[in-house]
PDB file of C-alpha atoms in Angstrom:
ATOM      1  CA  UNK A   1     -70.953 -21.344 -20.881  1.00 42.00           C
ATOM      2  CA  UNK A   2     -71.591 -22.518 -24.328  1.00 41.00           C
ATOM      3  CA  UNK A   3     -68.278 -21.876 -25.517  1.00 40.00           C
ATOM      4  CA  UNK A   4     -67.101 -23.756 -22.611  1.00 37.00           C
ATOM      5  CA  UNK A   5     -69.462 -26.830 -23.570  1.00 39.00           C
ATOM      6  CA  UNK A   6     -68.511 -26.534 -27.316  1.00 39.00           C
ATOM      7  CA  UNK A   7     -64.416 -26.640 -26.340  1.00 40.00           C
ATOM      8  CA  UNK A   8     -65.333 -29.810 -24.116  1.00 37.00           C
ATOM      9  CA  UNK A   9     -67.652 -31.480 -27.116  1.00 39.00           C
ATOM     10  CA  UNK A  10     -64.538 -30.645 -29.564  1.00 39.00           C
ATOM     11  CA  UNK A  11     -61.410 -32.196 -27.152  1.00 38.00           C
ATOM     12  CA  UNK A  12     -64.048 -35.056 -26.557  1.00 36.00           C
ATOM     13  CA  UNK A  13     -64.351 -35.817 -30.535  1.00 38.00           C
ATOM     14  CA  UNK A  14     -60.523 -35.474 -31.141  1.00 33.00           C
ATOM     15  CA  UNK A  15     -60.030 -38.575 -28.269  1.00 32.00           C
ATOM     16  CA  UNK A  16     -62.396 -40.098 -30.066  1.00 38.00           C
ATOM     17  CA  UNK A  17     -60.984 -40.247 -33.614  1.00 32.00           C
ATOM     18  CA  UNK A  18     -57.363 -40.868 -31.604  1.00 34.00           C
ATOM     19  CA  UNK A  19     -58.478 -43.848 -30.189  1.00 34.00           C
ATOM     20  CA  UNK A  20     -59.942 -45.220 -33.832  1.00 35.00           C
ATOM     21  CA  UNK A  21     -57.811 -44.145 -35.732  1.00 37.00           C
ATOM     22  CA  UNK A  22     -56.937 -46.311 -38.783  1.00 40.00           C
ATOM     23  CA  UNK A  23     -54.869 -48.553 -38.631  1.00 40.00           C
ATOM     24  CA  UNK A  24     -52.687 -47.036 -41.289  1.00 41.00           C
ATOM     25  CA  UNK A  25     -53.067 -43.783 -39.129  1.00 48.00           C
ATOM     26  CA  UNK A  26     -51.450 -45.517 -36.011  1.00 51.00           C
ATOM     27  CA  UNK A  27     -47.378 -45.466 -35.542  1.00 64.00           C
ATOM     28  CA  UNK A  28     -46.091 -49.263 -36.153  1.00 75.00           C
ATOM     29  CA  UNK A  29     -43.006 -50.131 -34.549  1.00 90.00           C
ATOM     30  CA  UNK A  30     -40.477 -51.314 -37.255  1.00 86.00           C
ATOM     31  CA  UNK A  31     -38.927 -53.343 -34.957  1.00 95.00           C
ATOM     32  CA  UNK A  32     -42.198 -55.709 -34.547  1.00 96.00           C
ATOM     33  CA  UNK A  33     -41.232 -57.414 -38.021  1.00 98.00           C
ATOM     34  CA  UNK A  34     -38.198 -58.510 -36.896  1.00 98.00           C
ATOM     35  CA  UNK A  35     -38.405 -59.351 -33.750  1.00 98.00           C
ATOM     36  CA  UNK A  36     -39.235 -62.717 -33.043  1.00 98.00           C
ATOM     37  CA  UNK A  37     -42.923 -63.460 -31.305  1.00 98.00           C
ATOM     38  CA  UNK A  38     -45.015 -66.155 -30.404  1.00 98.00           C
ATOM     39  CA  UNK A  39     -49.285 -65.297 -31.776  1.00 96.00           C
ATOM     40  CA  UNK A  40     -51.111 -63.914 -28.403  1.00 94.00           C
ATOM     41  CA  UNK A  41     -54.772 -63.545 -30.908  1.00 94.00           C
ATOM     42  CA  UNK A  42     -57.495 -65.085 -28.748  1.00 95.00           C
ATOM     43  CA  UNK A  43     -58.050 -66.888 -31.780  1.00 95.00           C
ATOM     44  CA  UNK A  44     -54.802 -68.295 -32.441  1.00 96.00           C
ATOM     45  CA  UNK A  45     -53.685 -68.889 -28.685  1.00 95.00           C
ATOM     46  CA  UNK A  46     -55.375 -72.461 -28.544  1.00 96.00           C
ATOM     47  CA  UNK A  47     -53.774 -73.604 -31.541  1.00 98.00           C
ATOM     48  CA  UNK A  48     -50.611 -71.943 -32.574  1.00 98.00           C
ATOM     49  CA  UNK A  49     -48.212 -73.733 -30.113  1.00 98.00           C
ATOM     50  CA  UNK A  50     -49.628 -76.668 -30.388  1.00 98.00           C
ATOM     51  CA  UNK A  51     -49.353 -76.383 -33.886  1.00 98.00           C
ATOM     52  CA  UNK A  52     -45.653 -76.273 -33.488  1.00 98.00           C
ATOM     53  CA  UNK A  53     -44.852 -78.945 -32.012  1.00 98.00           C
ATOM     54  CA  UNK A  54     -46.574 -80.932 -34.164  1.00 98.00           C
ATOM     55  CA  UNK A  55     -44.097 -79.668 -36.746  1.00 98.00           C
ATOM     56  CA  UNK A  56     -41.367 -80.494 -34.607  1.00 98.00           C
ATOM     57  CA  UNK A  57     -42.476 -84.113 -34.364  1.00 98.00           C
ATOM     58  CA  UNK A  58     -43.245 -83.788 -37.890  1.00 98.00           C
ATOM     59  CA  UNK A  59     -39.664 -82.253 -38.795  1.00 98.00           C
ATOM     60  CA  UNK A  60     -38.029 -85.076 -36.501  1.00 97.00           C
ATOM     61  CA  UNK A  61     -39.696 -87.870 -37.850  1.00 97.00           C
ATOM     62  CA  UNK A  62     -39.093 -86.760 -41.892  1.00 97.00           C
ATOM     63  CA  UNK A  63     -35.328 -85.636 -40.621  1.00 97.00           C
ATOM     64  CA  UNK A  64     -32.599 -85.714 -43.656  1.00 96.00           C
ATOM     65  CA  UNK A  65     -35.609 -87.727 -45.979  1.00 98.00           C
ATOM     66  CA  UNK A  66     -37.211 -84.326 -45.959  1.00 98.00           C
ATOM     67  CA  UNK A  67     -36.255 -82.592 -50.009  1.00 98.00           C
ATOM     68  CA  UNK A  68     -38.418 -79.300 -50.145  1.00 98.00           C
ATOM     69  CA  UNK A  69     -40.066 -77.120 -47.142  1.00 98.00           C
ATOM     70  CA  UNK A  70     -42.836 -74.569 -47.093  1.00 98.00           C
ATOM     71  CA  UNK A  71     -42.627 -71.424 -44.314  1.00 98.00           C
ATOM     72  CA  UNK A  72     -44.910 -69.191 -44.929  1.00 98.00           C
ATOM     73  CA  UNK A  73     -48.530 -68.072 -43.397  1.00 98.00           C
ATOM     74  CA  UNK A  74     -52.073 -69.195 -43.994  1.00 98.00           C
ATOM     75  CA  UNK A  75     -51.542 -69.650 -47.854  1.00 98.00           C
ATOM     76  CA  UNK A  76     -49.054 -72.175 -47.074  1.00 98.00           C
ATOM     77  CA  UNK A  77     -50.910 -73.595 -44.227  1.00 98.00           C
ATOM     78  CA  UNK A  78     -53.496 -74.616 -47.520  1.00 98.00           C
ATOM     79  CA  UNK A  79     -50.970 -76.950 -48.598  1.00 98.00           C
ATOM     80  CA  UNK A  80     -52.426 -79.225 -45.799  1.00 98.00           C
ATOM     81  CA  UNK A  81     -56.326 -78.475 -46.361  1.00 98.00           C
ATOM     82  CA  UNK A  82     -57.816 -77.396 -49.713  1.00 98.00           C
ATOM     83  CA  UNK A  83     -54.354 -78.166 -51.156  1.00 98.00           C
ATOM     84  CA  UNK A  84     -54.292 -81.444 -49.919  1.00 98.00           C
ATOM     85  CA  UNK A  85     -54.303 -83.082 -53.088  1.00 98.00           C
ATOM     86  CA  UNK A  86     -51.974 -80.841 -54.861  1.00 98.00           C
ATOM     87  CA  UNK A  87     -49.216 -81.640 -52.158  1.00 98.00           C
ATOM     88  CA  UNK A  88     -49.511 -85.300 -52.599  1.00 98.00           C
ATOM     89  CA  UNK A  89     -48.792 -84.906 -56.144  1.00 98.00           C
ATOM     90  CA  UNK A  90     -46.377 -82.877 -56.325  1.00 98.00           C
ATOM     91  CA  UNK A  91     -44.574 -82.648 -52.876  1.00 98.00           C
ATOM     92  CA  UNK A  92     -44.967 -85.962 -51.229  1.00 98.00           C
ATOM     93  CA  UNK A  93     -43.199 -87.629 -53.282  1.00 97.00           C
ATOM     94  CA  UNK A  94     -40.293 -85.570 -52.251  1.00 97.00           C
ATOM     95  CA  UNK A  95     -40.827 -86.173 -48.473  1.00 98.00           C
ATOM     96  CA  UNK A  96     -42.115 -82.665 -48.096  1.00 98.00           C
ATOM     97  CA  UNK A  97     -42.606 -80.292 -45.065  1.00 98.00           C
ATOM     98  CA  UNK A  98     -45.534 -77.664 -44.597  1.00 98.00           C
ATOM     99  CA  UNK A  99     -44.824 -75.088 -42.287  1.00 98.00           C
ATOM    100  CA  UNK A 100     -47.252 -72.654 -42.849  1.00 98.00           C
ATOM    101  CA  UNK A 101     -49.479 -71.267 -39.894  1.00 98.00           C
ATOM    102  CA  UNK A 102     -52.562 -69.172 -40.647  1.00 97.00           C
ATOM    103  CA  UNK A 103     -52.443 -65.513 -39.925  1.00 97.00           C
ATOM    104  CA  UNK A 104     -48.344 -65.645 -39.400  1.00 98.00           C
ATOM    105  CA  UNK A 105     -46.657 -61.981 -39.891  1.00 98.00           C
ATOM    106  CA  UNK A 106     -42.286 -62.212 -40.515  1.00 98.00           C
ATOM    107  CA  UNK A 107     -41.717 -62.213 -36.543  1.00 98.00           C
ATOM    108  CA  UNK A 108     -43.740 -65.152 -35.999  1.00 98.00           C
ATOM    109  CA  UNK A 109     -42.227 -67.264 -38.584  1.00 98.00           C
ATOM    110  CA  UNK A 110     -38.822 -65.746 -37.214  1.00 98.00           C
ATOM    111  CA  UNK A 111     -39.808 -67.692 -33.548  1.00 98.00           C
ATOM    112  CA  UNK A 112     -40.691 -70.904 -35.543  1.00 98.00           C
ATOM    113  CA  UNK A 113     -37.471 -71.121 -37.018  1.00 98.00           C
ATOM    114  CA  UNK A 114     -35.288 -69.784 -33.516  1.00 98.00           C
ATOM    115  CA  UNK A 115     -37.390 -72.854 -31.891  1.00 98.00           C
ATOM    116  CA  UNK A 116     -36.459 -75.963 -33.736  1.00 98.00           C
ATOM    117  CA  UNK A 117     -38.704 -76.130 -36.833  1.00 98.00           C
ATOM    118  CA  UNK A 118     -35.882 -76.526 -39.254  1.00 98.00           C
ATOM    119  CA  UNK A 119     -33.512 -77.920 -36.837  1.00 97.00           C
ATOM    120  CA  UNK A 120     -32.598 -81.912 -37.933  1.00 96.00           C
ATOM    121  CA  UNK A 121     -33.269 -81.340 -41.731  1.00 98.00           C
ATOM    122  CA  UNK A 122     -31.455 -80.777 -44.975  1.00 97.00           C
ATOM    123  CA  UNK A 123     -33.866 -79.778 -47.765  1.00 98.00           C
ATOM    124  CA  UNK A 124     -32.398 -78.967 -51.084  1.00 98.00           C
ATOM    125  CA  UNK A 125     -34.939 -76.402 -50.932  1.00 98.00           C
ATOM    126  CA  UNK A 126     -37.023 -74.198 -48.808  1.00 98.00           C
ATOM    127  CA  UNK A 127     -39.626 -72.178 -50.430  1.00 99.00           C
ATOM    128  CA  UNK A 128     -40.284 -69.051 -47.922  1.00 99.00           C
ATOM    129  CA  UNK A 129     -43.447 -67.017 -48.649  1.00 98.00           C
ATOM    130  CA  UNK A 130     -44.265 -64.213 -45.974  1.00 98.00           C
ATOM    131  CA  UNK A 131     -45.162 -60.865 -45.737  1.00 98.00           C
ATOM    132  CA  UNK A 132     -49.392 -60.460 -46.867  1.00 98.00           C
ATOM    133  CA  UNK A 133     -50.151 -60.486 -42.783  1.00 98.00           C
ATOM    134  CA  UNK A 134     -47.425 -57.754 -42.140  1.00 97.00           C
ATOM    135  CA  UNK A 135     -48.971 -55.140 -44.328  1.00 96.00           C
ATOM    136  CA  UNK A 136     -53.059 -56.278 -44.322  1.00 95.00           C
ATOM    137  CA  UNK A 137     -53.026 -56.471 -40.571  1.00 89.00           C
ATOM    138  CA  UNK A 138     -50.804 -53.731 -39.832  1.00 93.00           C
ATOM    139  CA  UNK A 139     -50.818 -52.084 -42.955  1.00 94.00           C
ATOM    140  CA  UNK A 140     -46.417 -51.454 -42.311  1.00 96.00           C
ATOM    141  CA  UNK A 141     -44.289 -49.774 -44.754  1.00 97.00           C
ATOM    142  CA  UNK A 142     -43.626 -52.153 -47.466  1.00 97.00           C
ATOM    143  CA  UNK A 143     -39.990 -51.573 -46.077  1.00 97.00           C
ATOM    144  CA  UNK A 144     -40.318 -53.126 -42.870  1.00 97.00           C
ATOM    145  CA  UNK A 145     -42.338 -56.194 -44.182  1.00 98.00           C
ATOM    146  CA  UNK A 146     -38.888 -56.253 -46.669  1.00 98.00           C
ATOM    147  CA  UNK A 147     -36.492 -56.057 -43.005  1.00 98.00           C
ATOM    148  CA  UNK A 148     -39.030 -58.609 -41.668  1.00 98.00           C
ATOM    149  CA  UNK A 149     -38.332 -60.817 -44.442  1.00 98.00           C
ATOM    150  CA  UNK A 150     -35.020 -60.779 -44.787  1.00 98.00           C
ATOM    151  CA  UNK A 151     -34.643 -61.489 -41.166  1.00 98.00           C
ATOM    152  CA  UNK A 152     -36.368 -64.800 -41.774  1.00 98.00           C
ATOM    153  CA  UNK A 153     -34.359 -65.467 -44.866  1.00 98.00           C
ATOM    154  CA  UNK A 154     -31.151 -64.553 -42.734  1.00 98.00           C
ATOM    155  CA  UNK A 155     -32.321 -67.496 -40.031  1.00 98.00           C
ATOM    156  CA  UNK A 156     -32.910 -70.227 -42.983  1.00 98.00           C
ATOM    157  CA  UNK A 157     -28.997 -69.159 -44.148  1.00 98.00           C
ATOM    158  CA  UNK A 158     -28.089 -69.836 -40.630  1.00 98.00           C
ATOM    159  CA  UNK A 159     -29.912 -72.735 -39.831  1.00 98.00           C
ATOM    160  CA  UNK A 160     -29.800 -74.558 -43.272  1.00 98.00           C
ATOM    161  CA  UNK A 161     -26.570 -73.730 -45.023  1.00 98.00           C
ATOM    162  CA  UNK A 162     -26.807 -75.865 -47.330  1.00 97.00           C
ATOM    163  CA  UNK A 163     -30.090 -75.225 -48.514  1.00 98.00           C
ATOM    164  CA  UNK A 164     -31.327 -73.312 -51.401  1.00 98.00           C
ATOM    165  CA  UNK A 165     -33.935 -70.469 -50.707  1.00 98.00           C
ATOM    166  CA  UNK A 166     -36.403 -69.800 -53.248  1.00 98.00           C
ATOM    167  CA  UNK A 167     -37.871 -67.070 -52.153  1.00 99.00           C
ATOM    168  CA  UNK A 168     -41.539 -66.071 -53.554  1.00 99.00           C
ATOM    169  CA  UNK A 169     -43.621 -62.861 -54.479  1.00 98.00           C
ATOM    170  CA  UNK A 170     -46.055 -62.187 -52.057  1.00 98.00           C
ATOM    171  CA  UNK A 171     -49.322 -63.274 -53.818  1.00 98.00           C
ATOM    172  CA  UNK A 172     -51.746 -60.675 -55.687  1.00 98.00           C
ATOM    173  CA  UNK A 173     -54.335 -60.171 -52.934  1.00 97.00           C
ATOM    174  CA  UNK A 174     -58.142 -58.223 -54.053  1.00 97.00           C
ATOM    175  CA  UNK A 175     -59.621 -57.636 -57.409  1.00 97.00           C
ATOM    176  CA  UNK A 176     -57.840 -54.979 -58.823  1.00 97.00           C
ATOM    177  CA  UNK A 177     -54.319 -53.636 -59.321  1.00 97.00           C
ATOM    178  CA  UNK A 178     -55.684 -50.790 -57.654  1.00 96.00           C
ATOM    179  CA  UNK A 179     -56.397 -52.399 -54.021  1.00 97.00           C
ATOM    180  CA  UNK A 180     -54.488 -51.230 -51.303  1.00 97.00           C
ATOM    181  CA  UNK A 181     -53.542 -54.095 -49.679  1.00 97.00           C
ATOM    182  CA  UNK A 182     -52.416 -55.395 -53.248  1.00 97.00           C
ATOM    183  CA  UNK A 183     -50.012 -52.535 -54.196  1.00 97.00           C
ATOM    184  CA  UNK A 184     -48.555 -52.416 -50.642  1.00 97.00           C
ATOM    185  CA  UNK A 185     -47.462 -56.168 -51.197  1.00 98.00           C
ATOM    186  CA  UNK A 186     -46.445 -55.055 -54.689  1.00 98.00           C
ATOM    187  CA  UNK A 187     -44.072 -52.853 -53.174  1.00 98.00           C
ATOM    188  CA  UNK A 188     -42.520 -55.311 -51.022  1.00 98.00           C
ATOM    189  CA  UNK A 189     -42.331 -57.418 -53.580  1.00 98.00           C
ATOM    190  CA  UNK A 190     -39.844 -54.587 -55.559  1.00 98.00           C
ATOM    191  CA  UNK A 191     -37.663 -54.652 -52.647  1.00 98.00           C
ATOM    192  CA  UNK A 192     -37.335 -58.397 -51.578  1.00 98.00           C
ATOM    193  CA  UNK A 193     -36.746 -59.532 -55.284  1.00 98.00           C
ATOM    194  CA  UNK A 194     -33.180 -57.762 -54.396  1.00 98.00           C
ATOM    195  CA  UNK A 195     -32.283 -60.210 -51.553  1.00 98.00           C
ATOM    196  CA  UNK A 196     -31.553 -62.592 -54.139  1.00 98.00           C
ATOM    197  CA  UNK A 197     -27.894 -63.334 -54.732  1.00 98.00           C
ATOM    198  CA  UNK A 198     -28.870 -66.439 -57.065  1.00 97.00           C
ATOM    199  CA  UNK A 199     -26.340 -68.832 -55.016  1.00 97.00           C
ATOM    200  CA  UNK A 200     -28.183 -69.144 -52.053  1.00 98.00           C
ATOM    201  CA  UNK A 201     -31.206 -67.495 -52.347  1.00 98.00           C
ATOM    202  CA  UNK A 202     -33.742 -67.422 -55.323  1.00 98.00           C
ATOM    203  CA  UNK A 203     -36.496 -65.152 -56.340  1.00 98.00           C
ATOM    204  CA  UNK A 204     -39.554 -65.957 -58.254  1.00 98.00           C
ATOM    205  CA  UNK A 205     -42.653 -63.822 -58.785  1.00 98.00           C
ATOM    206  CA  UNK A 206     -45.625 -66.021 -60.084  1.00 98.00           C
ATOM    207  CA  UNK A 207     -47.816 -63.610 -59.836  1.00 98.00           C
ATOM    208  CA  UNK A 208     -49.118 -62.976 -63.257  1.00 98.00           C
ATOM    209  CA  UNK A 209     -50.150 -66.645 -63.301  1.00 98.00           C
ATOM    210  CA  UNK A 210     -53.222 -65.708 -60.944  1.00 98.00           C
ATOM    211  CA  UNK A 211     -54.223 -62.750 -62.961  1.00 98.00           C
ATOM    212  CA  UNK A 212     -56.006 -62.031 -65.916  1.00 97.00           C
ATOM    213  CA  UNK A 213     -54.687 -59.531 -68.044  1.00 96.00           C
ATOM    214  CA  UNK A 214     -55.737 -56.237 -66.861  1.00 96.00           C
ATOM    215  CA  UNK A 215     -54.620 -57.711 -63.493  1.00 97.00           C
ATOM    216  CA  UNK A 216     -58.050 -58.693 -61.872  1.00 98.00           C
ATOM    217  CA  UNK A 217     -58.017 -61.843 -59.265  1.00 98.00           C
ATOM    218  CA  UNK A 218     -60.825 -64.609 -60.026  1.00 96.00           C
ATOM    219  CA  UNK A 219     -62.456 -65.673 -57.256  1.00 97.00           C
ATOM    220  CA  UNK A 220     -62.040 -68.948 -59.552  1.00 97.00           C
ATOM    221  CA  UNK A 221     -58.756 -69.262 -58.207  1.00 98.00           C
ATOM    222  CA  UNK A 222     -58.738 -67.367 -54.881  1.00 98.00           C
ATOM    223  CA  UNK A 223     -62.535 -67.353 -53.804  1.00 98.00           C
ATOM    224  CA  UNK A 224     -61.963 -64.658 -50.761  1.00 98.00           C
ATOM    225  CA  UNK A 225     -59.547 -62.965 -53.334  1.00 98.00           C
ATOM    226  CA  UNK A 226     -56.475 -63.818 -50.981  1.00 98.00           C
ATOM    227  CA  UNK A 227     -55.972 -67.482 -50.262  1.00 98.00           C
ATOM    228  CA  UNK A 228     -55.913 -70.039 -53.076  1.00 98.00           C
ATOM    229  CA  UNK A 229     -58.789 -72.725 -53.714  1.00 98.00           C
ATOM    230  CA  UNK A 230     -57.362 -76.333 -54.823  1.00 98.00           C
ATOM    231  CA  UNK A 231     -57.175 -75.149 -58.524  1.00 98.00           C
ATOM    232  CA  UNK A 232     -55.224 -72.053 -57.356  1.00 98.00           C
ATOM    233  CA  UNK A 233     -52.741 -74.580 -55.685  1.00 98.00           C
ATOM    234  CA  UNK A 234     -52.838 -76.217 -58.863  1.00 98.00           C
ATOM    235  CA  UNK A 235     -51.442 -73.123 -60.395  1.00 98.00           C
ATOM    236  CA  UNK A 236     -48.905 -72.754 -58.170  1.00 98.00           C
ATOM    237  CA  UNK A 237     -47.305 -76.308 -58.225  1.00 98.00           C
ATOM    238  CA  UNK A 238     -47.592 -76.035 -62.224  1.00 98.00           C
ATOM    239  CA  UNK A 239     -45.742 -72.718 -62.442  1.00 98.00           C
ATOM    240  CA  UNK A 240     -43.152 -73.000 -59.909  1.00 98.00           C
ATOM    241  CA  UNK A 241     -42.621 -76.866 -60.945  1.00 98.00           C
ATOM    242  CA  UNK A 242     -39.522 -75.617 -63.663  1.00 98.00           C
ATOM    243  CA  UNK A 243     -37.317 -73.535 -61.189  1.00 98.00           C
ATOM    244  CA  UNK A 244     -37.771 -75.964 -58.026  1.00 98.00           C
ATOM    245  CA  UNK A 245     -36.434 -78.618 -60.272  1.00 98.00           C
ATOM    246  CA  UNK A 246     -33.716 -76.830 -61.409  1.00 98.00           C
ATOM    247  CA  UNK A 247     -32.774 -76.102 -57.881  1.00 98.00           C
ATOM    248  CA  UNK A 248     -33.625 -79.347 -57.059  1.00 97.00           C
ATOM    249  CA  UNK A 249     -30.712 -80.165 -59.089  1.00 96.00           C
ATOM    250  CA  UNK A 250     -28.385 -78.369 -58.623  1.00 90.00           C
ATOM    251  CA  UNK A 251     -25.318 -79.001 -57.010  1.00 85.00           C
TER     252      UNK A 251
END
């Protein structure tokens, strides 16, 4: 009988560390990154939609005035809120679109674009950033962030030929250059610096600009050691300024 109990108490404890599993311990579908998907979070449902088509009025109203665009997730989104007065510096001036959405992963951003945020522009450049939500909230395989990515990148070709991509390192994320969620992005960063054929599509990695040199994040710059503060945004204007003026300028 106390075998029997002991064989139920053991079955019973393997369900339970099944159904809490890690999350790098549960199977993710590869095929999530790249598909595209509207945000179902409770805490994104209220806002997300709504969100967009304020962009769209926002995108129809700026139409072929619009120079430079944003896509990207949360760290983008900052451009409108502790970035604020970064953008209006640097980016105003050149009738500039934000579309960044907090908490975006590749397939969300993939929707956005397949439903009209681009549509009735002409940038000279779009500046894509995407990825840090694929691997910290599903902790992927740095090579299906990568397909996720170039699946967006693949829908700005399509939908803005003419356009220049500069496509950007996913941002240094925790203290050290040993966090997790930092070298995961590091390795999608090794991949996606390939999808640049320097005629349409352009990388840059600023990432060293945020780092010290033994590669540790301030919380100076990035307080929660992810997103930006205002002098972070600072950073970023300053050291991408060179190359999105070049492009800017080019043919």
């Amino acid at each position: 009988m106390n075998r029997i109990r002991c064989s139920v108490a053991a079955c019973l404890a393997v369900l339970q560390l099944a159904c809490h599993a890690a999350p790098d311990e549960r199977p993710v579908d590869p095929a999530l990154s790249v598909t595209p998907a509207v945000r179902t979070e409770s805490w994104a449902v209220n806002w997300w939609l709504p969100r967009h088509e304020q962009k769209l009025a926002e995108a129809r109203k700026l139409g072929k005035s619009a120079k430079v665009v944003f896509v990207g997730d949360s760290i983008v989104h900052g451009w409108e809120e502790v970035g604020a007065p970064v953008w209006e510096r640097y980016y105003k001036p050149m009738h500039g679109l934000a579309l960044g959405f907090g908490g975006d992963r590749t397939e969300n951003v993939l929707w956005r674009l397949q439903n009209g945020e681009v549509d009735g522009i002409a940038p000279k450049v779009a500046v894509l950033m995407i990825g840090t939500n694929n691997t910290g909230h599903r902790e992927e395989d740095p090579k299906t962030t990568a397909a996720g990515v170039q699946r967006d990148i693949d829908e700005l070709r399509l939908r803005l030929p003419a356009t220049k991509i500069l496509l950007l390192a996913i941002f240094p994320r925790g203290e050290t250059v040993d966090d997790p969620l930092r070298r995961l992005n590091e390795q999608v960063n090794g991949i996606i610096s390939g999808f640049a054929d320097n005629r349409q599509v352009y990388f840059l990695n600023l990432n060293q600009e945020f780092l010290t040199a033994d590669g540790r994040l301030s919380k100076d710059i990035m307080p929660d050691l992810l997103h930006p503060n205002r002098k972070g945004y600072e950073i970023w204007a300053r050291a991408m300024a060179p190359e999105l003026k070049r492009l800017m300028a080019a043919p």
